[in-house]
């Protein structure tokens, strides 16, 4: 699984003119699922991202996690995170998981996040044409890949 985490002061996702999820301070997460990804990948990412110290403490140093600050999460599925641009000018998405696998793992990822955070996680709609708006705080943007464990 690949994630792009963005520390935000606010974020929302809209589908067909309707807001399906929105948050205040927290993390806006783009999530891409590969065909070889498993629940172990999702579990590792949940533990890592919820404990990552990327929010400022009283001294202005990045010492606090999203859990520490009581922040919110917005997760948007994005198969294009697995784009290969190696050949030509048209990206290949061959490594992205098929929907029958990706939807299940996406839902499991969301459930794990909710359990870890102890509250609901805002989200987009898998496979929909989504419009994402955010105010990136910092900006702080971090890429994570469960295959590389980074």
Coordinates of C-alpha atoms in Angstrom, one line a residue:
X1 CA 0.0 0.0 0.0
X2 CA 1.1 3.5 -0.7
X3 CA -0.1 6.5 1.2
X4 CA 0.4 10.2 0.9
X5 CA -0.2 12.0 4.2
X6 CA -0.8 15.7 4.3
X7 CA -1.0 17.6 7.5
X8 CA -4.0 19.8 7.2
X9 CA -5.9 22.5 9.0
X10 CA -9.0 21.4 7.0
X11 CA -9.9 19.1 4.2
X12 CA -12.9 17.8 2.4
X13 CA -13.9 15.4 -0.4
X14 CA -17.0 16.0 -2.6
X15 CA -18.7 13.6 -5.0
X16 CA -21.4 14.8 -7.4
X17 CA -21.7 18.1 -5.5
X18 CA -22.1 16.5 -2.1
X19 CA -19.5 16.5 0.6
X20 CA -18.9 12.9 1.6
X21 CA -16.2 13.7 4.2
X22 CA -14.6 16.6 5.8
X23 CA -12.2 17.3 8.7
X24 CA -10.6 20.1 10.6
X25 CA -7.0 19.7 11.9
X26 CA -5.5 16.3 11.1
X27 CA -4.3 14.2 8.2
X28 CA -5.7 14.0 4.7
X29 CA -4.6 10.5 3.4
X30 CA -4.5 9.4 -0.2
X31 CA -4.4 5.6 -0.2
X32 CA -3.3 3.4 -3.1
X33 CA -3.7 -0.4 -3.0
X34 CA -1.5 -2.8 -4.9
X35 CA -2.7 -6.3 -5.9
X36 CA -0.1 -7.9 -3.5
X37 CA -1.1 -5.9 -0.5
X38 CA -2.6 -7.6 2.5
X39 CA -4.1 -6.8 5.9
X40 CA -0.5 -6.9 7.3
X41 CA 0.4 -3.9 5.1
X42 CA -2.7 -2.0 6.3
X43 CA -2.0 -2.8 9.9
X44 CA 1.6 -1.6 9.7
X45 CA 0.6 1.6 8.0
X46 CA -2.1 2.3 10.6
X47 CA 0.3 1.9 13.4
X48 CA 3.0 4.0 11.8
X49 CA 0.8 6.9 10.6
X50 CA -1.2 7.3 13.8
X51 CA 2.0 7.5 15.8
X52 CA 4.1 9.6 13.4
X53 CA 5.2 12.8 15.2
X54 CA 4.5 15.5 12.6
X55 CA 2.4 18.0 14.6
X56 CA 3.9 20.8 16.6
X57 CA 4.2 20.9 20.3
X58 CA 4.1 24.0 22.5
X59 CA 7.6 24.8 21.5
X60 CA 6.8 24.6 17.8
X61 CA 8.7 21.3 17.3
X62 CA 7.2 18.3 15.4
X63 CA 6.8 16.1 18.5
X64 CA 3.1 15.2 18.5
X65 CA 1.1 12.6 16.6
X66 CA -2.4 12.9 15.1
X67 CA -3.6 10.8 18.1
X68 CA -1.7 13.1 20.6
X69 CA -3.6 16.2 19.3
X70 CA -7.0 14.5 18.9
X71 CA -6.8 15.2 15.2
X72 CA -9.1 13.9 12.5
X73 CA -8.5 11.7 9.4
X74 CA -9.8 11.9 5.9
X75 CA -9.0 8.9 3.6
X76 CA -9.4 9.0 -0.2
X77 CA -8.7 6.0 -2.3
X78 CA -6.4 6.7 -5.2
X79 CA -5.2 3.9 -7.5
X80 CA -3.0 6.4 -9.4
X81 CA -0.4 6.2 -6.6
X82 CA 0.7 3.0 -8.2
X83 CA 1.3 4.6 -11.6
X84 CA 4.4 3.4 -13.5
X85 CA 5.9 6.1 -15.8
X86 CA 8.8 4.0 -16.9
X87 CA 7.8 3.6 -20.5
X88 CA 6.3 6.3 -22.8
X89 CA 4.2 9.2 -21.7
X90 CA 1.0 7.3 -20.7
X91 CA 1.1 6.0 -17.1
X92 CA 0.5 2.3 -16.5
X93 CA -1.7 1.2 -13.6
X94 CA -1.0 -2.5 -13.9
X95 CA 0.2 -2.8 -10.3
X96 CA -2.9 -1.2 -8.8
X97 CA -5.3 -3.8 -7.3
X98 CA -8.5 -4.8 -9.0
X99 CA -11.6 -3.4 -7.3
X100 CA -12.7 -6.7 -5.8
X101 CA -9.4 -6.9 -3.8
X102 CA -8.9 -3.1 -3.3
X103 CA -12.4 -2.3 -1.9
X104 CA -12.1 -5.0 0.8
X105 CA -8.6 -3.9 1.9
X106 CA -9.6 -0.2 1.8
X107 CA -12.6 -1.0 4.1
X108 CA -10.3 -3.0 6.4
X109 CA -7.8 -0.1 6.5
X110 CA -10.6 2.3 7.4
X111 CA -11.9 0.0 10.2
X112 CA -8.3 -0.4 11.6
X113 CA -7.9 3.4 11.6
X114 CA -11.2 3.9 13.4
X115 CA -10.3 1.3 16.0
X116 CA -6.9 2.9 16.6
X117 CA -8.2 6.5 16.7
X118 CA -11.3 5.6 18.7
X119 CA -13.5 7.7 16.4
X120 CA -15.0 7.7 12.9
X121 CA -12.7 8.4 9.9
X122 CA -14.0 10.7 7.1
X123 CA -13.7 9.3 3.6
X124 CA -14.4 9.6 -0.1
X125 CA -16.3 7.0 -2.1
X126 CA -14.1 4.2 -3.6
X127 CA -13.9 4.5 -7.4
X128 CA -15.9 7.8 -7.6
X129 CA -14.8 10.9 -9.4
X130 CA -13.9 12.9 -6.3
X131 CA -13.0 16.6 -5.8
X132 CA -10.6 17.0 -2.9
X133 CA -10.0 20.4 -1.2
X134 CA -7.4 21.0 1.6
X135 CA -5.4 23.5 3.4
X136 CA -2.0 21.9 3.8
X137 CA -0.5 22.9 7.1
X138 CA 3.2 23.6 6.9
X139 CA 3.2 22.3 4.3
X140 CA 3.9 18.8 5.6
X141 CA 3.5 16.0 3.1
X142 CA 4.9 12.5 3.7
X143 CA 4.8 9.4 1.4
X144 CA 4.7 6.0 2.9
X145 CA 5.0 2.6 1.2
X146 CA 4.3 -0.7 3.1
X147 CA 6.5 -2.7 0.7
X148 CA 9.6 -0.6 1.5
X149 CA 8.4 -0.1 5.2
X150 CA 9.0 3.6 4.8

